[in-house]
Coordinates of N, CA and C in Angstrom, one line a residue:
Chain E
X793 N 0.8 -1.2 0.0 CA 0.0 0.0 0.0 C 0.9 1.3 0.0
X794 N 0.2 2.2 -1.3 CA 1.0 3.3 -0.6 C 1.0 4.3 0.4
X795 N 2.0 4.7 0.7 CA 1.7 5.5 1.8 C 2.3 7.2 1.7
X796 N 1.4 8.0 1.6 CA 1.0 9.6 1.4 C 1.3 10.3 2.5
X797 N 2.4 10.9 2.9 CA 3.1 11.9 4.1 C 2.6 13.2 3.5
X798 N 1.8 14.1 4.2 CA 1.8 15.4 4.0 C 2.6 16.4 5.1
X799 N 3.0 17.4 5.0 CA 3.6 18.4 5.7 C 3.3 19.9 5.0
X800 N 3.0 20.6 6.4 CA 3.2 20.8 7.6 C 1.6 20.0 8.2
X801 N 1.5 19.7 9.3 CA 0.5 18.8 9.4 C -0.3 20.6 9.5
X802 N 0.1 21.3 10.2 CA -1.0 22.8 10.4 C -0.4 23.8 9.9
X803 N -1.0 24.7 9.0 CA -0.1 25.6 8.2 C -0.9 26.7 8.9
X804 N -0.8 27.7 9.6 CA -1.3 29.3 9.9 C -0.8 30.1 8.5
X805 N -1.7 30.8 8.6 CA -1.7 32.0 6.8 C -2.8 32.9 7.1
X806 N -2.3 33.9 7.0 CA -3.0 34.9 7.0 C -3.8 35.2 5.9
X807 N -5.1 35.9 5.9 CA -5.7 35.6 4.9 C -4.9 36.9 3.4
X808 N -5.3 36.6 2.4 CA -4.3 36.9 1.4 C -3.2 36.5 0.8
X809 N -3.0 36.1 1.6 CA -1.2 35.1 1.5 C -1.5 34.1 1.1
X810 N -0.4 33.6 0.8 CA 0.2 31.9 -0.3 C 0.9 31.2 0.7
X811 N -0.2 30.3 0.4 CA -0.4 28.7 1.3 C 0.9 27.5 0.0
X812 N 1.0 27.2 0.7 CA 2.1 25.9 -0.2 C 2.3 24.4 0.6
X813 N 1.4 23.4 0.5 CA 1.3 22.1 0.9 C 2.0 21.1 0.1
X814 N 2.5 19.7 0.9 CA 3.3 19.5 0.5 C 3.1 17.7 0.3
X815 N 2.8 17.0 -0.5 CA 2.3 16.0 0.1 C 3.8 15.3 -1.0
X816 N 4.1 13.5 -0.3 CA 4.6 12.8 -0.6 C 4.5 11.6 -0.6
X817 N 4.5 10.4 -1.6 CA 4.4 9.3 -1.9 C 5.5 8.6 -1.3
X818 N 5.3 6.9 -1.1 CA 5.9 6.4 -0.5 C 6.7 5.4 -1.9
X819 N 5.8 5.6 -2.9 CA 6.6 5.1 -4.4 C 6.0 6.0 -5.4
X820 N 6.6 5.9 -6.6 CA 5.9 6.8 -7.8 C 5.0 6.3 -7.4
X821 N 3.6 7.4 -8.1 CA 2.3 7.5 -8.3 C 2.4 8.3 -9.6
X822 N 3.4 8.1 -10.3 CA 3.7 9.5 -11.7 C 2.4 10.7 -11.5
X823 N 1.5 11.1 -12.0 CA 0.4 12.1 -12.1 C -0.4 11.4 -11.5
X824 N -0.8 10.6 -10.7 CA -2.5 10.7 -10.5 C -2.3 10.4 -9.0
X825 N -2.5 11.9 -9.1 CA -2.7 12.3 -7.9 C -3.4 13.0 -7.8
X826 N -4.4 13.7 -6.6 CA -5.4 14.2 -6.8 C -5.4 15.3 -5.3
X827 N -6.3 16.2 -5.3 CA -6.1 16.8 -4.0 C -7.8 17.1 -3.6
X828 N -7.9 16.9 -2.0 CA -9.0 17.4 -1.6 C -9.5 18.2 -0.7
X829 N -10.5 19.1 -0.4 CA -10.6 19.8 0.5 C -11.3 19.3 1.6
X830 N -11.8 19.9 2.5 CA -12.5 19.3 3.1 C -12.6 20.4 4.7
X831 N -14.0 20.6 4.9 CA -14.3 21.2 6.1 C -15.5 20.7 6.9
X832 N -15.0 21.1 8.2 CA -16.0 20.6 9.0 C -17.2 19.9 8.9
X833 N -17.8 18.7 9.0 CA -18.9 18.1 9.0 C -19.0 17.8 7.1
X834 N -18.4 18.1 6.5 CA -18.7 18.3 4.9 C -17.8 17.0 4.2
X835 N -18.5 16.3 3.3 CA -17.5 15.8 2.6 C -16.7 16.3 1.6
X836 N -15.4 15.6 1.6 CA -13.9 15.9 0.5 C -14.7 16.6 -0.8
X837 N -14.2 17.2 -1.3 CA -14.3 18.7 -2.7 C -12.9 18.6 -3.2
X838 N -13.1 17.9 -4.7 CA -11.9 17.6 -5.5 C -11.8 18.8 -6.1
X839 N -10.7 19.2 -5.6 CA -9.7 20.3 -6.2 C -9.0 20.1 -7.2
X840 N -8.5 19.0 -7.3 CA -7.2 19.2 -8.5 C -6.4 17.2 -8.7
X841 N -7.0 17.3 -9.9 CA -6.6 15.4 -10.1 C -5.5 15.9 -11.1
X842 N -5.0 14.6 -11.6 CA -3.8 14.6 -12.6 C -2.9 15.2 -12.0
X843 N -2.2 15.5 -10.7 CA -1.6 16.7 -10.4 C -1.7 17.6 -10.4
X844 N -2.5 18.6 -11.8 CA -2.4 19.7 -11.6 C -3.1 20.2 -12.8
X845 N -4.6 19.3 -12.9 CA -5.6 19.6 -13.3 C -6.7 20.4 -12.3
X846 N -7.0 21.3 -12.5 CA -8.3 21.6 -11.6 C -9.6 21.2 -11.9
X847 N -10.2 20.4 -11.3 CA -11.4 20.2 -11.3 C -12.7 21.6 -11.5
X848 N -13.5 20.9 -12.4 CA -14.6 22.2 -12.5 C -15.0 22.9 -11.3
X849 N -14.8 23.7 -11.7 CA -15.2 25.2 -10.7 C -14.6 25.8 -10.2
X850 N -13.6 24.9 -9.6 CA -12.3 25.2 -8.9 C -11.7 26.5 -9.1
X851 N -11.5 27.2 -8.2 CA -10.7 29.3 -8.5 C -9.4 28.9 -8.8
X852 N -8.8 29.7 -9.8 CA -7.6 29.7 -10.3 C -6.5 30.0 -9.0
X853 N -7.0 30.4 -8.0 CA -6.1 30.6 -7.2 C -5.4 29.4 -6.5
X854 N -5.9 27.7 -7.2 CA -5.4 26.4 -6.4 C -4.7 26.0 -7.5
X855 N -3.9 25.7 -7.5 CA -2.9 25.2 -8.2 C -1.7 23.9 -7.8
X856 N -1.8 23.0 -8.4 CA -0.8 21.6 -8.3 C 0.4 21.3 -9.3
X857 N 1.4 21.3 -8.4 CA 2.7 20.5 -9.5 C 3.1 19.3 -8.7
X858 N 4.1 18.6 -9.6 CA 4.3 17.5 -8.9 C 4.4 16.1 -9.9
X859 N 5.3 15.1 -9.7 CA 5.1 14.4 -10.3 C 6.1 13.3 -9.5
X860 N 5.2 11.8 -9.9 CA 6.3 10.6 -8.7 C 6.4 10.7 -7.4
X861 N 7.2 11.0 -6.7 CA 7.1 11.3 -5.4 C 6.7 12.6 -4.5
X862 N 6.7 13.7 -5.6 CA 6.8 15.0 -4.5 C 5.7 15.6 -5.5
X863 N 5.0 16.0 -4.3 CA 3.8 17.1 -5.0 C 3.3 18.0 -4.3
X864 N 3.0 19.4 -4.6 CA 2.6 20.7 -4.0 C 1.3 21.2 -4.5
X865 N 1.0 21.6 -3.4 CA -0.5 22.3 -3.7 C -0.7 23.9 -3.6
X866 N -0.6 24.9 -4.2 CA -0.3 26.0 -4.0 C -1.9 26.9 -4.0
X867 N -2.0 27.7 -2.8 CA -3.4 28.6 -3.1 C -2.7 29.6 -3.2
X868 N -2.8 30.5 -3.7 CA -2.4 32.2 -4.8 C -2.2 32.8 -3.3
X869 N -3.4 33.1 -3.0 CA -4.0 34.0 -1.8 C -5.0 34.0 -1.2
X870 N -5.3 33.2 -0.1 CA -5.9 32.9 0.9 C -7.4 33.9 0.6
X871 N -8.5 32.6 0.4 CA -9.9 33.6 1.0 C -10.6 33.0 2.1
X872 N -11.2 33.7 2.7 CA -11.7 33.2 4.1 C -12.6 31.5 3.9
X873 N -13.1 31.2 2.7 CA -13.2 29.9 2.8 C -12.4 29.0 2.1
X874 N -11.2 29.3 2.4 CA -10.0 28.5 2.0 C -9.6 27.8 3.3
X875 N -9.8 28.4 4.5 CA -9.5 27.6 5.7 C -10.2 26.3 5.8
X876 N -9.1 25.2 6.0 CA -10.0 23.7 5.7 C -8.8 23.1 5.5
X877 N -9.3 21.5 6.2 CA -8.3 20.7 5.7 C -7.4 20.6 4.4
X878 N -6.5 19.9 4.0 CA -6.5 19.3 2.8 C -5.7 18.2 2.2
X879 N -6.3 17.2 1.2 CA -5.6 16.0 1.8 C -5.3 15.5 0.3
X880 N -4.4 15.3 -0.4 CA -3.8 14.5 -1.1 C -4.0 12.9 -1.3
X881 N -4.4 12.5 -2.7 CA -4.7 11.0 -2.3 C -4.1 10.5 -3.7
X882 N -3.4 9.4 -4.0 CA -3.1 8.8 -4.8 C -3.8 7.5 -5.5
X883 N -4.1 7.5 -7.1 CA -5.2 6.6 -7.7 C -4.5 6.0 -8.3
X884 N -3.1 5.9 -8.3 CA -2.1 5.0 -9.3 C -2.0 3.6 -9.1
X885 N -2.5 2.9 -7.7 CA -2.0 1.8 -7.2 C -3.7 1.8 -6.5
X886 N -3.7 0.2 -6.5 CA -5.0 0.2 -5.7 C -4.9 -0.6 -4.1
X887 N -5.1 -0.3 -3.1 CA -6.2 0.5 -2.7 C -5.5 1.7 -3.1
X888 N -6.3 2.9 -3.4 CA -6.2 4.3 -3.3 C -5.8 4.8 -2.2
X889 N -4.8 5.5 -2.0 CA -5.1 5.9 -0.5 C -4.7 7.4 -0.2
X890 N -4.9 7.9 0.6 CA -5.0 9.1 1.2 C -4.0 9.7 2.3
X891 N -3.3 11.0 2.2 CA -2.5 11.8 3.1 C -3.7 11.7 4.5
X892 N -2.6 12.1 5.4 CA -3.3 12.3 6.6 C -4.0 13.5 6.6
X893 N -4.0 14.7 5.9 CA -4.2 16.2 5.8 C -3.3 17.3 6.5
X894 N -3.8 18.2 5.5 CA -2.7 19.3 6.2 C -4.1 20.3 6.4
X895 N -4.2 21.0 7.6 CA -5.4 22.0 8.3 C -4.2 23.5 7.8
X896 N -5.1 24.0 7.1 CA -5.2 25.4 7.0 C -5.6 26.3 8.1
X897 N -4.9 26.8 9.0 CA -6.1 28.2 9.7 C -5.7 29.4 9.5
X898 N -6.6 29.8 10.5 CA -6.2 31.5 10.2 C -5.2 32.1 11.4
X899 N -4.0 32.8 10.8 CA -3.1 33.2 11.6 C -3.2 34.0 12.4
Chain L
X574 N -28.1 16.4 -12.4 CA -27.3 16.6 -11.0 C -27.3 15.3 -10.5
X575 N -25.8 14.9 -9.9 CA -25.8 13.9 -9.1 C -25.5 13.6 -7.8
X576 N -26.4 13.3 -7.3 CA -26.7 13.5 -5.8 C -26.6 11.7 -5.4
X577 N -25.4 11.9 -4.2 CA -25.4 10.5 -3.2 C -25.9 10.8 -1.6
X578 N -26.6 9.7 -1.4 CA -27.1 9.7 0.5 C -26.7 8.2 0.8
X579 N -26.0 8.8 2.0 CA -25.7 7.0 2.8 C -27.5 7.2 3.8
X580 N -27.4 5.7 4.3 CA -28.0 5.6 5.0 C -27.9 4.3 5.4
X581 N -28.1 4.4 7.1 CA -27.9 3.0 8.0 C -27.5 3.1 9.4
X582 N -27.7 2.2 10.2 CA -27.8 2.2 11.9 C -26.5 3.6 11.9
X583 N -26.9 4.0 12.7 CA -25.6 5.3 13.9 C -25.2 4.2 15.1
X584 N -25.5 3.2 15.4 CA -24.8 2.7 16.2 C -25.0 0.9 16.4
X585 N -23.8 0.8 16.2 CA -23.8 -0.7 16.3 C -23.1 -1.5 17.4
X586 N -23.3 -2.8 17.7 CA -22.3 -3.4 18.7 C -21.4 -4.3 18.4
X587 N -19.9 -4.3 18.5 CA -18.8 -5.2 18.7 C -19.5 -6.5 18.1
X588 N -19.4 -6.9 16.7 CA -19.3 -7.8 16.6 C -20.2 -8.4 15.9
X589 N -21.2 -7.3 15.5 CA -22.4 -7.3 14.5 C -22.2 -6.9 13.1
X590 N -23.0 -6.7 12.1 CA -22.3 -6.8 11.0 C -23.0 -5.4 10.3
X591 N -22.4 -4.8 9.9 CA -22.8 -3.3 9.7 C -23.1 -3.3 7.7
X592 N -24.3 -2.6 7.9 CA -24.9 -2.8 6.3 C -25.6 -1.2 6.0
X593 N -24.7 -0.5 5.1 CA -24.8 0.8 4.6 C -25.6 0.9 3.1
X594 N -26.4 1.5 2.8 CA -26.8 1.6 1.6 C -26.9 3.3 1.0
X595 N -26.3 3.3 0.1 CA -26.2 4.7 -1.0 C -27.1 4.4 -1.9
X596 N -27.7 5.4 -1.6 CA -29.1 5.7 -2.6 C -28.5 6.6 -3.7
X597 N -28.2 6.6 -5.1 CA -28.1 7.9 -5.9 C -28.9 8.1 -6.9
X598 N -28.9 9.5 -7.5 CA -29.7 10.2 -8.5 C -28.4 10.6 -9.9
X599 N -29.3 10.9 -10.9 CA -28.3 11.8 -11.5 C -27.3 10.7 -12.3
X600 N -27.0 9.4 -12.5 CA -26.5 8.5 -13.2 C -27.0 7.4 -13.0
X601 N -26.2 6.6 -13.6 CA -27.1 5.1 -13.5 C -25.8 3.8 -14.0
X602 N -25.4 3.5 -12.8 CA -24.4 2.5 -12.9 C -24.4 1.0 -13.7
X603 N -25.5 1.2 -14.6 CA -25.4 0.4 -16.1 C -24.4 1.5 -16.9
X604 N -23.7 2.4 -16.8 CA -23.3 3.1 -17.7 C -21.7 2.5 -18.1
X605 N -21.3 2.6 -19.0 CA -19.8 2.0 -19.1 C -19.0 3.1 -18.5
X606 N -18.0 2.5 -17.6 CA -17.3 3.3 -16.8 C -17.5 3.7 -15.3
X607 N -18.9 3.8 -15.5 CA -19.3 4.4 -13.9 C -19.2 3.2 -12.6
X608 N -18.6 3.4 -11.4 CA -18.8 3.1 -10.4 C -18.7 3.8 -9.0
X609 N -19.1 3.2 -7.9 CA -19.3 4.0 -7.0 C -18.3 2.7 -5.8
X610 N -17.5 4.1 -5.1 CA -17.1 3.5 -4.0 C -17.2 3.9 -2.9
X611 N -17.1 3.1 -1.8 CA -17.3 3.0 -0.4 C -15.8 3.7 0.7
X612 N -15.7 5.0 1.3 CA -14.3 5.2 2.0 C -15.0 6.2 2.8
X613 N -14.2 5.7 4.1 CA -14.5 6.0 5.6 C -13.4 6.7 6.2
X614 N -13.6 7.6 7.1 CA -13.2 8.5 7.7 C -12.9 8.2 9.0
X615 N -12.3 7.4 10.2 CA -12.6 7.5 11.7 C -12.0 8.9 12.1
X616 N -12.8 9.2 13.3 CA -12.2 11.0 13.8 C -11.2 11.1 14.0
X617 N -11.0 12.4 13.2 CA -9.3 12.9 13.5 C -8.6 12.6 12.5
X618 N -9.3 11.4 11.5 CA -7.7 10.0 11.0 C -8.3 11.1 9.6
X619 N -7.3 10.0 8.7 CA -7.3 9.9 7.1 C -8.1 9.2 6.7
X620 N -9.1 9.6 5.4 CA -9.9 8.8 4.4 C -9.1 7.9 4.1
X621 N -10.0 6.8 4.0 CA -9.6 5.3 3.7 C -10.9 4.6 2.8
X622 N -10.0 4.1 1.3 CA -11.1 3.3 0.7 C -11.6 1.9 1.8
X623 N -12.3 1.3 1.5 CA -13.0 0.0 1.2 C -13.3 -0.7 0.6
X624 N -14.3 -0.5 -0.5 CA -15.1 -1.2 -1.7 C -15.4 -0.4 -3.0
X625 N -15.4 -1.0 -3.8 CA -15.9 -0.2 -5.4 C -16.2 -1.6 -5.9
X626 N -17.5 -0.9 -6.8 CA -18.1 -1.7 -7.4 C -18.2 -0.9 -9.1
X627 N -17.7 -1.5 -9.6 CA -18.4 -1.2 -11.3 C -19.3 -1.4 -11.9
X628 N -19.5 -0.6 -13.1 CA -21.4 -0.5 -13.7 C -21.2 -2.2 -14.3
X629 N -19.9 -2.8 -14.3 CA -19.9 -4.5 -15.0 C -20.0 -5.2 -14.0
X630 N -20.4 -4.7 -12.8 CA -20.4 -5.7 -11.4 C -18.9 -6.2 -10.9
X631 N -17.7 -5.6 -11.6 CA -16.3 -5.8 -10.9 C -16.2 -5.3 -9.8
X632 N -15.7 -5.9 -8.8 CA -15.7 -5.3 -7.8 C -14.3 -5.8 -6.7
X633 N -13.8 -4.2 -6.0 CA -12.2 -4.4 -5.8 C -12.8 -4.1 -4.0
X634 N -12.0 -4.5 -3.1 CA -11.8 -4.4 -2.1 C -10.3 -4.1 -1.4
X635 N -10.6 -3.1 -0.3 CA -9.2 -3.3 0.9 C -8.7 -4.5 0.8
X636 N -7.2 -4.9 0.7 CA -7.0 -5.7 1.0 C -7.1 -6.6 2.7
X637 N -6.4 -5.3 3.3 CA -7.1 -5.3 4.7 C -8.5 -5.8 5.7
X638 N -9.3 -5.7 4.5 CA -10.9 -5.5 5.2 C -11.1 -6.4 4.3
X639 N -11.0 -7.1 3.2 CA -11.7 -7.8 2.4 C -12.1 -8.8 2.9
X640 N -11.6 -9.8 3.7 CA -12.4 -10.7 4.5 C -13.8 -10.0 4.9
X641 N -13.8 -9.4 5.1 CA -15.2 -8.7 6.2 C -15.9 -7.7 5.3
X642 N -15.7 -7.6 4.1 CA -17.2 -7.0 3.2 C -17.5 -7.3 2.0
X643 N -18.3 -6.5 2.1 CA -19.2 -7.2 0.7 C -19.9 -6.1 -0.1
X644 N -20.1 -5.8 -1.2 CA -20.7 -4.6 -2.0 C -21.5 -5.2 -3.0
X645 N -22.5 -4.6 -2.9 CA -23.4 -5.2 -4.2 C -24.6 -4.2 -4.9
X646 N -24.5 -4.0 -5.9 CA -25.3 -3.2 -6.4 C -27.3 -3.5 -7.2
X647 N -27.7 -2.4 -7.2 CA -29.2 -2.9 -7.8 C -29.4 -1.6 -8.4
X648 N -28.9 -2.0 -9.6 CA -29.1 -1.1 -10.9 C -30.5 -0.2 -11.0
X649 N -31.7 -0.9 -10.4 CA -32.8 -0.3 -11.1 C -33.4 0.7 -10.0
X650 N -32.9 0.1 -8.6 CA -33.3 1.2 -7.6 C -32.4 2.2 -7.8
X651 N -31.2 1.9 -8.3 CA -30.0 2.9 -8.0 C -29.4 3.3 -6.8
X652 N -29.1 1.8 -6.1 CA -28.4 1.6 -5.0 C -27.2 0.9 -4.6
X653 N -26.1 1.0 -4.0 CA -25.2 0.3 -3.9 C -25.1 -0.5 -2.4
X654 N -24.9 -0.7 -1.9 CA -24.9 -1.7 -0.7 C -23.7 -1.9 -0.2
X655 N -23.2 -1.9 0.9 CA -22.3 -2.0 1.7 C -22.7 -3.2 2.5
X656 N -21.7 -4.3 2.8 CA -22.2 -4.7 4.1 C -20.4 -5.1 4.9
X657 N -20.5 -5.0 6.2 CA -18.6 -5.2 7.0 C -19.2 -5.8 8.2
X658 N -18.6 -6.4 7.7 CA -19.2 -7.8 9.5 C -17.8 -7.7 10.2
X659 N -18.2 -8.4 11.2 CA -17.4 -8.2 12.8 C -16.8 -7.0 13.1
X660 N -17.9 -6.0 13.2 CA -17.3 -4.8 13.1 C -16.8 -4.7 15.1
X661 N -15.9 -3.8 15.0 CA -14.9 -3.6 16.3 C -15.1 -1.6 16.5
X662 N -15.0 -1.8 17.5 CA -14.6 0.0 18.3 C -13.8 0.5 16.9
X663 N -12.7 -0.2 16.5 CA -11.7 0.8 15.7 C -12.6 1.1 14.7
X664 N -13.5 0.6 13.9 CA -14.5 0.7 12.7 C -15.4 2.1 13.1
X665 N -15.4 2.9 13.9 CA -16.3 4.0 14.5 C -15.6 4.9 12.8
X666 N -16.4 5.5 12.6 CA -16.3 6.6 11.7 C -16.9 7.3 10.7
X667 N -16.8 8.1 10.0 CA -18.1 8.8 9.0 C -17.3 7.5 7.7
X668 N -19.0 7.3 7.5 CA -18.8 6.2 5.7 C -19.6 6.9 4.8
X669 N -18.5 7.1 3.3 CA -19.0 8.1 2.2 C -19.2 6.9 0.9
X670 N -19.7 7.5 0.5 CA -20.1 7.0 -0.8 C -20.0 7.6 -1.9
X671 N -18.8 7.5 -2.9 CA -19.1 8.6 -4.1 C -19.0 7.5 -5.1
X672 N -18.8 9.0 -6.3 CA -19.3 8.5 -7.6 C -17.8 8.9 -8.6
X673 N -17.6 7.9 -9.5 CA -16.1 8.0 -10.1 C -17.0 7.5 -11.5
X674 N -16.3 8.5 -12.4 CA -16.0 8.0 -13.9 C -14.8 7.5 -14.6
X675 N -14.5 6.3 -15.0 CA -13.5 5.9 -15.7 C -12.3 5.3 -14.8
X676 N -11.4 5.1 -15.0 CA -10.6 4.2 -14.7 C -9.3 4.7 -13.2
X677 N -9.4 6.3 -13.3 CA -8.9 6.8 -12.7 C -9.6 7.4 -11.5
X678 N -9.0 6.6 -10.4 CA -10.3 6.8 -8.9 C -10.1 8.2 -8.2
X679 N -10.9 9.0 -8.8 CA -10.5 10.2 -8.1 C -12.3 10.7 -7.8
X680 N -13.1 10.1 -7.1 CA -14.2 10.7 -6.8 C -14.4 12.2 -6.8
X681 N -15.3 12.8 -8.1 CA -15.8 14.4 -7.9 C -17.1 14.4 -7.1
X682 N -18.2 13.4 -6.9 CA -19.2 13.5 -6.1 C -19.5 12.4 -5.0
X683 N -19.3 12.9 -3.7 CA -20.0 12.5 -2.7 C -20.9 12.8 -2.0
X684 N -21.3 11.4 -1.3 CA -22.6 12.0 -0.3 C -21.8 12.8 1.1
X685 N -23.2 12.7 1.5 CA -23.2 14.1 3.0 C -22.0 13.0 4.2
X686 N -22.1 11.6 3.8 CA -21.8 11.0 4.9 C -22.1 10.0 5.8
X687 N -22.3 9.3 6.7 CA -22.9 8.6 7.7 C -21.9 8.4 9.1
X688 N -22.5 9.2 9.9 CA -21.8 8.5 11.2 C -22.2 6.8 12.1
X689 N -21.2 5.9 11.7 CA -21.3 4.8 12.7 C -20.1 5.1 13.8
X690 N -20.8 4.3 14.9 CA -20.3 4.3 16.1 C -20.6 3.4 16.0
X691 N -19.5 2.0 17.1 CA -19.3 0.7 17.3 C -18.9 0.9 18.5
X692 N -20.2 0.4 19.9 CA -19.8 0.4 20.9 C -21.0 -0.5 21.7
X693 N -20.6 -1.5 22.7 CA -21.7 -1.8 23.4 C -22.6 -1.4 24.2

């Protein structure tokens, strides 16, 4: 199974500022990798699959690079409902599995 | 629009066998490509698959859990089925149900969720 390390587990950001998450594989997953949001009582909101496709709707302000082992999730500039988990999951290898999350808050 | 809802007991005991059912709208898993799978949340932790089932009736499990479930679908209600026997305290957690197209498992729609709790 693979196994998905993200860091920093809690990132503080002030709102406007650029958030930069960091998730990593425990073997390639080349691109399919995917990223998700997630807040309180709500289920996961796919943000960004292939690496660093964005999923429909998604604000240009989220952004993914990455490929094989290291992948980053970048928000531009913080909006107040940007604060929220976020968790990295890899679809290359089955089972799928998922980062522990990295929590966004407010600084 | 495609819309998923779990539904099933909030509380079970050590050792009973826990049976979730996702109702959905909005597709229809005779479709080629579509399937819907089963991944659970315990508090605090990481999303974790369990089961997927395909609109061909293929169907992959946890390696982990595979002894203990079972997925089954009924195309015409448009429902998928869960069932995880000998469930234990560690099995407490929110169970989702989403919906994936094609070969690459990256669910865009889930349901709201279900809280089970495993406690006597």
């Amino acid at each position: 199974e693979v196994v998905m390390t993200q860091s920093p587990a809690t990132l503080s950001v002030s709102p406007g500022e650029r958030a930069t998450l960091s998730c990593r594989a425990s073997q390639s997953v080349n691109i399919n990798l995917a990223w998700y949001q997630q807040k309180p009582g709500q289920a996961p909101r796919l943000l960004i699959f292939g690496a660093s496709t964005r999923a429909t709707g998604i604000p240009a302000r989220f952004s993914g690079s990455g490929s094989a082992t290291e992948f980053t999730l970048t928000i531009s500039s913080l909006q107040s409902e940007d604060f929220a988990v976020y968790s990295c999951h890899q679809y290359n290898y089955w089972p799928p599995t998922f980062g522990q999350g990295t929590k966004v808050e407010i600084k | 629009q495609i819309t998923l809802k779990e539904s099933g007991p909030t509380l079970v005991k050590p050792t009973q066998t826990l049976t979730l059912t996702c109702t959905f709208s909005g597709f229809s898993l005779s479709t080629n490509g579509v399937s819907v799978g089963w991944i659970r949340q315990p508090p605090g932790k990481a999303l974790e698959w369990l089961a997927l089932i395909y609109w061909d009736d293929e169907k992959r499990f946890s390696p982990s859990l595979e002894s203990r479930l079972t997925i089954t679908k009924d195309t015409y209600k448009n429902q998928v089925v869960l069932t995880m026997s000998n469930m234990d305290p560690v099995d407490t957690a929110t169970y989702y149900c989403a919906h994936n197209v094609g070969i690459a498992l990256r669910p865009g729609y889930w349901g709201q969720g279900t809280r089970v709790t495993v406690s006597s």
